[in-house]
Amino acid sequence: MSAFKSTGRRKFLKLSALAATAIPFFRFRTVPGNSKIGSPVLVSTWRNTDANAAAWKVLSSNGHALDAVEQGARVPEANPKDTSVGYGGLPDREGIVTLDACIMDEKSNCGSVAFVQGFKHPVSIARMVMEKTPHVMLVGRGAEQFAASQGFKRENLLTKESERAWKEWLKKSEYKPYHNPGQHDTIGILALDGNGNLSGACTTSGMAYKMHGRVGDSPIIGAGLYVDGEVGAATATGVGEEMIRIAGSHTIVELMRNGRSPQEACEEAIKRLISKRGEEKARELSVAFLALSRSGEVGAYSTNNVFEYTISSPDHQHVVIKSPSYFN
Ligand code: GLY
């Protein structure tokens, strides 16, 4: 693992070299990097093999990328062991689980919900907002009313384990979002289907023990997710306030439009974020970006060295890759 300890481009080159020698099928298809992986291809934040497997079923049967990312996002949303997404997500400081999600396709159709309580699958509600309303975003009670009207089932999302963790947290009630690298595992999924269509989805229960009413980057089109069918797609995970500050996912897609590879674009966005916060503060921030170009190139970059992502393609059956990072 020592190859992952160096920084920036040097680290990326070392990672690529290591992957090329250790895993034969990386030899001609370096990940992350600038090489074309082809299509279909799917990437998701973190160690997310079950989600990728569900999404891959859609892609490998010639399905649309939008269906793939929705099916993928629903897997962690339903998993009570995933404590930062959907059912079982850690609650806010009042013990209430509130969920955020969005979805976007290659034609810039998009839908989003935020501050939703009592529904397990915000990504599917977001898709309904996109397809059945004249709006892009619904929040709180309005989103819940809409979900109920579309037949989504109301459920209690606070599991016993998450309630126990919240009660433990209450003893000190310390909110330290900047000191929990690796704790913010929002799921962002990007897919390029066999017909060249790009889509993305992003879903989260947000920062554990956040203020009631707080919404992060994940449901914000342009911050937690952005897709341009002519260029590429990007998604984010980590401390959402930071991604909103630089409109991170949109920034990455614009950088790609102007000729940067997905890898270069992710690195530039992280460096911009760090330059705005200063290195000392940024060192404590857990933020990562993942990008996929229209031609199937993948890029990933994070502030600290905890981020990993999962890739699926004809040559990568749900392979987890450690991302290069700015700080060791
Ligand atoms: N990235 C998820 C959040 O900050 O809510």
Short mmCIF file of C-alpha atoms and ligand atoms in Angstrom, two decimals:
data_model
loop_
_atom_site.label_atom_id
_atom_site.label_comp_id
_atom_site.label_asym_id
_atom_site.label_seq_id
_atom_site.Cartn_x
_atom_site.Cartn_y
_atom_site.Cartn_z
CA MET A 1 0.00 0.00 0.00
CA SER A 2 2.97 2.32 0.26
CA ALA A 3 2.49 3.34 -3.39
CA PHE A 4 -0.71 5.07 -2.28
CA LYS A 5 1.10 7.25 0.23
CA SER A 6 2.69 9.71 -2.18
CA THR A 7 0.76 12.73 -3.40
CA GLY A 8 -0.77 14.14 -6.56
CA ARG A 9 0.24 13.07 -10.00
CA ARG A 10 3.23 11.11 -8.74
CA LYS A 11 0.86 9.03 -6.64
CA PHE A 12 -1.47 8.48 -9.59
CA LEU A 13 1.41 7.30 -11.77
CA LYS A 14 2.61 4.92 -9.08
CA LEU A 15 -0.90 3.58 -8.59
CA SER A 16 -1.28 2.98 -12.30
CA ALA A 17 2.06 1.19 -12.45
CA LEU A 18 1.16 -0.98 -9.46
CA ALA A 19 -2.21 -1.88 -10.91
CA ALA A 20 -0.63 -2.75 -14.25
CA THR A 21 1.73 -5.26 -12.68
CA ALA A 22 -0.55 -6.66 -9.99
CA ILE A 23 -3.76 -7.19 -11.97
CA PRO A 24 -3.29 -8.33 -15.57
CA PHE A 25 -6.43 -6.76 -17.05
CA PHE A 26 -5.31 -3.30 -15.90
CA ARG A 27 -2.28 -3.54 -18.16
CA PHE A 28 -3.98 -1.92 -21.09
CA ARG A 29 -6.80 -0.22 -19.23
CA THR A 30 -5.27 1.92 -16.54
CA VAL A 31 -7.65 2.99 -13.78
CA PRO A 32 -7.86 5.71 -12.67
CA GLY A 33 -6.40 7.69 -15.52
CA ASN A 34 -6.89 8.88 -18.99
CA SER A 35 -7.33 5.70 -20.95
CA LYS A 36 -10.58 4.74 -22.55
CA ILE A 37 -12.31 1.90 -20.75
CA GLY A 38 -15.11 1.61 -23.28
CA SER A 39 -18.75 1.04 -22.65
CA PRO A 40 -20.81 0.11 -20.90
CA VAL A 41 -19.01 1.33 -17.81
CA LEU A 42 -20.22 2.11 -14.33
CA VAL A 43 -18.44 3.74 -11.39
CA SER A 44 -19.69 4.32 -7.87
CA THR A 45 -18.23 5.93 -4.80
CA TRP A 46 -16.79 3.70 -2.09
CA ARG A 47 -16.79 -0.08 -1.80
CA ASN A 48 -20.09 -0.62 -3.48
CA THR A 49 -19.96 -3.97 -5.25
CA ASP A 50 -23.58 -4.97 -4.57
CA ALA A 51 -24.87 -1.68 -5.97
CA ASN A 52 -22.65 -2.06 -9.03
CA ALA A 53 -23.86 -5.63 -9.53
CA ALA A 54 -27.50 -4.45 -9.55
CA ALA A 55 -26.72 -1.62 -11.95
CA TRP A 56 -24.61 -3.88 -14.13
CA LYS A 57 -27.57 -6.21 -14.67
CA VAL A 58 -29.30 -3.31 -16.41
CA LEU A 59 -26.26 -2.21 -18.43
CA SER A 60 -25.27 -5.71 -19.50
CA SER A 61 -28.74 -6.35 -20.89
CA ASN A 62 -28.53 -3.23 -23.04
CA GLY A 63 -30.57 -1.15 -20.59
CA HIS A 64 -30.45 2.63 -20.24
CA ALA A 65 -27.87 4.24 -17.94
CA LEU A 66 -30.67 6.02 -16.04
CA ASP A 67 -32.27 2.72 -15.03
CA ALA A 68 -28.86 1.36 -14.09
CA VAL A 69 -27.95 4.20 -11.72
CA GLU A 70 -31.38 4.12 -10.08
CA GLN A 71 -31.21 0.36 -9.53
CA GLY A 72 -27.68 0.70 -8.17
CA ALA A 73 -28.58 3.49 -5.74
CA ARG A 74 -31.53 1.53 -4.37
CA VAL A 75 -29.21 -1.19 -3.04
CA PRO A 76 -27.45 0.86 -0.31
CA GLU A 77 -30.70 2.73 0.32
CA ALA A 78 -32.30 -0.56 1.37
CA ASN A 79 -29.30 -1.84 3.33
CA PRO A 80 -29.67 -1.17 7.09
CA LYS A 81 -25.94 -1.76 7.54
CA ASP A 82 -25.10 1.22 5.35
CA THR A 83 -25.38 3.96 7.95
CA SER A 84 -25.01 6.94 5.61
CA VAL A 85 -27.69 6.14 3.06
CA GLY A 86 -31.41 5.34 3.20
CA TYR A 87 -32.80 2.85 5.71
CA GLY A 88 -30.45 2.64 8.70
CA GLY A 89 -28.85 6.00 7.93
CA LEU A 90 -27.58 7.80 11.00
CA PRO A 91 -30.06 10.46 12.14
CA ASP A 92 -29.68 14.18 12.70
CA ARG A 93 -29.05 15.51 16.21
CA GLU A 94 -32.75 15.20 17.02
CA GLY A 95 -32.75 11.52 16.17
CA ILE A 96 -34.57 11.94 12.84
CA VAL A 97 -33.35 10.29 9.63
CA THR A 98 -33.60 12.74 6.72
CA LEU A 99 -32.62 11.73 3.21
CA ASP A 100 -31.40 13.56 0.10
CA ALA A 101 -30.99 12.27 -3.46
CA CYS A 102 -30.90 13.30 -7.10
CA ILE A 103 -30.74 11.76 -10.54
CA MET A 104 -29.83 13.14 -13.98
CA ASP A 105 -29.72 11.83 -17.55
CA GLU A 106 -27.82 12.64 -20.73
CA LYS A 107 -30.41 15.18 -21.89
CA SER A 108 -30.10 17.27 -18.69
CA ASN A 109 -33.39 15.95 -17.37
CA CYS A 110 -32.99 15.89 -13.60
CA GLY A 111 -34.93 15.40 -10.38
CA SER A 112 -34.06 15.86 -6.75
CA VAL A 113 -35.48 15.52 -3.25
CA ALA A 114 -34.10 16.83 0.02
CA PHE A 115 -34.94 16.59 3.71
CA VAL A 116 -37.25 13.63 3.10
CA GLN A 117 -38.39 11.60 6.08
CA GLY A 118 -40.03 8.17 6.18
CA PHE A 119 -39.29 6.93 2.65
CA LYS A 120 -36.54 4.44 1.96
CA HIS A 121 -35.83 5.22 -1.69
CA PRO A 122 -35.30 8.95 -2.27
CA VAL A 123 -33.52 8.24 -5.58
CA SER A 124 -36.73 6.80 -7.01
CA ILE A 125 -38.77 9.73 -5.66
CA ALA A 126 -36.24 12.04 -7.35
CA ARG A 127 -36.77 10.20 -10.60
CA MET A 128 -40.54 10.65 -10.25
CA VAL A 129 -40.00 14.39 -9.64
CA MET A 130 -38.01 14.44 -12.89
CA GLU A 131 -40.54 12.48 -14.90
CA LYS A 132 -43.90 13.48 -13.47
CA THR A 133 -43.63 17.10 -12.34
CA PRO A 134 -42.67 20.37 -14.03
CA HIS A 135 -40.06 20.86 -11.27
CA VAL A 136 -36.53 19.71 -10.51
CA MET A 137 -36.52 19.68 -6.72
CA LEU A 138 -39.02 18.97 -3.95
CA VAL A 139 -38.12 19.16 -0.27
CA GLY A 140 -39.47 18.09 3.09
CA ARG A 141 -43.17 17.63 3.55
CA GLY A 142 -43.95 18.49 -0.07
CA ALA A 143 -41.59 15.77 -1.29
CA GLU A 144 -43.16 13.32 1.16
CA GLN A 145 -46.70 14.18 0.03
CA PHE A 146 -45.61 13.71 -3.56
CA ALA A 147 -43.95 10.37 -2.73
CA ALA A 148 -47.13 9.12 -1.02
CA SER A 149 -49.20 10.22 -4.02
CA GLN A 150 -46.95 8.12 -6.26
CA GLY A 151 -47.45 5.01 -4.14
CA PHE A 152 -44.18 5.02 -2.19
CA LYS A 153 -44.57 3.33 1.21
CA ARG A 154 -43.99 5.24 4.45
CA GLU A 155 -41.55 3.43 6.75
CA ASN A 156 -39.60 4.01 9.93
CA LEU A 157 -35.97 4.42 8.78
CA LEU A 158 -34.31 4.60 12.20
CA THR A 159 -32.90 1.16 12.97
CA LYS A 160 -32.13 0.08 16.53
CA GLU A 161 -28.40 0.26 15.76
CA SER A 162 -28.60 3.82 14.44
CA GLU A 163 -30.76 4.86 17.38
CA ARG A 164 -28.21 3.35 19.76
CA ALA A 165 -25.36 5.19 18.03
CA TRP A 166 -27.30 8.48 18.21
CA LYS A 167 -28.01 8.00 21.95
CA GLU A 168 -24.32 7.34 22.50
CA TRP A 169 -23.48 10.49 20.54
CA LEU A 170 -25.93 12.50 22.65
CA LYS A 171 -23.79 11.89 25.75
CA LYS A 172 -21.18 14.33 24.41
CA SER A 173 -23.11 15.87 21.51
CA GLU A 174 -19.90 16.80 19.70
CA TYR A 175 -20.36 17.55 16.03
CA LYS A 176 -17.06 17.15 14.24
CA PRO A 177 -17.70 16.71 10.53
CA TYR A 178 -14.16 17.78 9.71
CA HIS A 179 -12.55 15.12 11.84
CA ASN A 180 -14.21 12.02 10.49
CA PRO A 181 -12.40 11.03 7.31
CA GLY A 182 -14.12 8.12 5.70
CA GLN A 183 -17.38 8.65 7.58
CA HIS A 184 -19.19 10.48 4.82
CA ASP A 185 -19.96 7.70 2.42
CA THR A 186 -22.60 9.18 0.18
CA ILE A 187 -23.23 6.93 -2.78
CA GLY A 188 -22.75 8.55 -6.19
CA ILE A 189 -23.12 6.37 -9.29
CA LEU A 190 -22.23 7.28 -12.88
CA ALA A 191 -23.00 5.09 -15.88
CA LEU A 192 -22.34 5.08 -19.60
CA ASP A 193 -24.55 2.56 -21.35
CA GLY A 194 -23.89 0.55 -24.50
CA ASN A 195 -25.68 3.17 -26.60
CA GLY A 196 -23.48 5.97 -25.31
CA ASN A 197 -26.01 7.49 -22.88
CA LEU A 198 -24.66 8.93 -19.63
CA SER A 199 -26.58 9.17 -16.35
CA GLY A 200 -25.87 9.64 -12.68
CA ALA A 201 -27.49 9.34 -9.27
CA CYS A 202 -26.50 10.41 -5.80
CA THR A 203 -28.10 9.40 -2.48
CA THR A 204 -27.34 10.02 1.20
CA SER A 205 -28.66 10.43 4.72
CA GLY A 206 -26.17 13.29 4.99
CA MET A 207 -23.82 14.04 7.82
CA ALA A 208 -24.56 12.08 10.96
CA TYR A 209 -25.92 14.29 13.77
CA LYS A 210 -26.28 17.31 11.47
CA MET A 211 -28.60 20.15 12.47
CA HIS A 212 -32.24 19.38 11.79
CA GLY A 213 -32.97 20.81 8.35
CA ARG A 214 -29.39 20.72 7.11
CA VAL A 215 -29.03 19.67 3.47
CA GLY A 216 -25.67 18.91 1.87
CA ASP A 217 -24.45 18.63 -1.70
CA SER A 218 -26.02 15.32 -2.66
CA PRO A 219 -29.43 16.56 -3.89
CA ILE A 220 -27.97 19.75 -5.41
CA ILE A 221 -27.61 19.40 -9.17
CA GLY A 222 -24.12 20.73 -9.96
CA ALA A 223 -22.71 20.09 -6.48
CA GLY A 224 -23.18 16.38 -5.64
CA LEU A 225 -23.93 15.33 -9.22
CA TYR A 226 -23.80 16.69 -12.73
CA VAL A 227 -24.25 15.06 -16.13
CA ASP A 228 -23.78 16.51 -19.59
CA GLY A 229 -24.45 13.90 -22.24
CA GLU A 230 -22.06 15.60 -24.66
CA VAL A 231 -19.16 15.75 -22.21
CA GLY A 232 -19.25 13.60 -19.10
CA ALA A 233 -20.51 13.22 -15.56
CA ALA A 234 -19.21 13.77 -12.05
CA THR A 235 -20.33 13.01 -8.52
CA ALA A 236 -19.05 13.71 -5.03
CA THR A 237 -18.84 12.30 -1.53
CA GLY A 238 -17.71 13.85 1.74
CA VAL A 239 -18.41 17.09 3.56
CA GLY A 240 -21.18 18.50 1.38
CA GLU A 241 -20.70 22.13 2.33
CA GLU A 242 -17.33 22.05 0.55
CA MET A 243 -18.72 20.70 -2.73
CA ILE A 244 -21.52 23.28 -2.72
CA ARG A 245 -18.94 26.07 -2.23
CA ILE A 246 -17.24 25.26 -5.55
CA ALA A 247 -20.25 23.71 -7.39
CA GLY A 248 -17.90 20.73 -7.55
CA SER A 249 -19.53 18.29 -9.96
CA HIS A 250 -20.48 20.99 -12.45
CA THR A 251 -16.98 22.43 -12.21
CA ILE A 252 -15.50 19.05 -13.13
CA VAL A 253 -17.78 18.61 -16.14
CA GLU A 254 -16.91 22.13 -17.34
CA LEU A 255 -13.20 21.37 -16.96
CA MET A 256 -13.73 18.24 -19.05
CA ARG A 257 -15.61 20.30 -21.65
CA ASN A 258 -12.53 22.50 -21.86
CA GLY A 259 -10.25 19.56 -22.56
CA ARG A 260 -9.21 18.16 -19.19
CA SER A 261 -9.36 14.42 -18.71
CA PRO A 262 -11.67 13.19 -15.92
CA GLN A 263 -8.58 12.61 -13.75
CA GLU A 264 -7.19 16.08 -14.36
CA ALA A 265 -10.61 17.63 -13.75
CA CYS A 266 -11.08 15.84 -10.40
CA GLU A 267 -7.59 16.88 -9.30
CA GLU A 268 -8.19 20.50 -10.28
CA ALA A 269 -11.50 20.63 -8.39
CA ILE A 270 -9.92 19.22 -5.21
CA LYS A 271 -7.03 21.67 -5.51
CA ARG A 272 -9.44 24.56 -5.95
CA LEU A 273 -11.33 23.50 -2.85
CA ILE A 274 -8.09 23.21 -0.90
CA SER A 275 -6.85 26.59 -2.09
CA LYS A 276 -10.08 28.20 -0.88
CA ARG A 277 -9.91 26.59 2.57
CA GLY A 278 -6.16 26.65 3.06
CA GLU A 279 -4.11 23.49 3.49
CA GLU A 280 -4.36 23.38 7.26
CA LYS A 281 -8.16 23.35 7.34
CA ALA A 282 -8.48 21.27 4.17
CA ARG A 283 -6.29 18.54 5.66
CA GLU A 284 -9.17 17.72 7.99
CA LEU A 285 -11.80 17.63 5.25
CA SER A 286 -12.93 14.38 3.70
CA VAL A 287 -14.00 15.20 0.14
CA ALA A 288 -13.76 13.11 -3.02
CA PHE A 289 -14.84 13.39 -6.64
CA LEU A 290 -15.46 10.71 -9.24
CA ALA A 291 -15.83 11.47 -12.96
CA LEU A 292 -16.66 9.60 -16.15
CA SER A 293 -16.27 11.02 -19.64
CA ARG A 294 -18.58 10.44 -22.56
CA SER A 295 -15.91 8.20 -24.07
CA GLY A 296 -15.63 6.03 -20.96
CA GLU A 297 -12.56 7.49 -19.22
CA VAL A 298 -12.61 7.47 -15.42
CA GLY A 299 -11.06 9.88 -12.94
CA ALA A 300 -11.04 10.00 -9.14
CA TYR A 301 -9.34 12.21 -6.60
CA SER A 302 -9.80 12.97 -2.91
CA THR A 303 -8.43 15.22 -0.21
CA ASN A 304 -7.29 12.46 2.13
CA ASN A 305 -6.26 8.91 1.39
CA VAL A 306 -9.38 7.01 2.47
CA PHE A 307 -11.46 7.22 -0.68
CA GLU A 308 -12.07 4.22 -2.88
CA TYR A 309 -14.51 3.57 -5.66
CA THR A 310 -15.97 0.60 -7.50
CA ILE A 311 -15.81 0.13 -11.26
CA SER A 312 -17.72 -2.23 -13.53
CA SER A 313 -17.08 -2.70 -17.23
CA PRO A 314 -16.78 -5.68 -19.53
CA ASP A 315 -13.27 -6.10 -18.07
CA HIS A 316 -13.92 -5.05 -14.45
CA GLN A 317 -16.55 -6.98 -12.60
CA HIS A 318 -17.16 -4.66 -9.67
CA VAL A 319 -13.52 -3.97 -8.86
CA VAL A 320 -12.70 -1.70 -5.91
CA ILE A 321 -9.95 0.85 -6.62
CA LYS A 322 -8.14 3.07 -4.15
CA SER A 323 -8.28 6.70 -5.27
CA PRO A 324 -5.20 8.89 -5.41
CA SER A 325 -5.38 11.80 -2.99
CA TYR A 326 -3.86 15.22 -2.32
CA PHE A 327 -2.84 14.52 1.27
CA ASN A 328 -1.24 11.30 2.48
N1 GLY B 1 -22.08 14.50 0.92
C1 GLY B 1 -23.21 14.30 1.71
C2 GLY B 1 -23.52 15.38 2.62
O1 GLY B 1 -22.68 16.18 2.96
O2 GLY B 1 -24.66 15.46 3.06
#
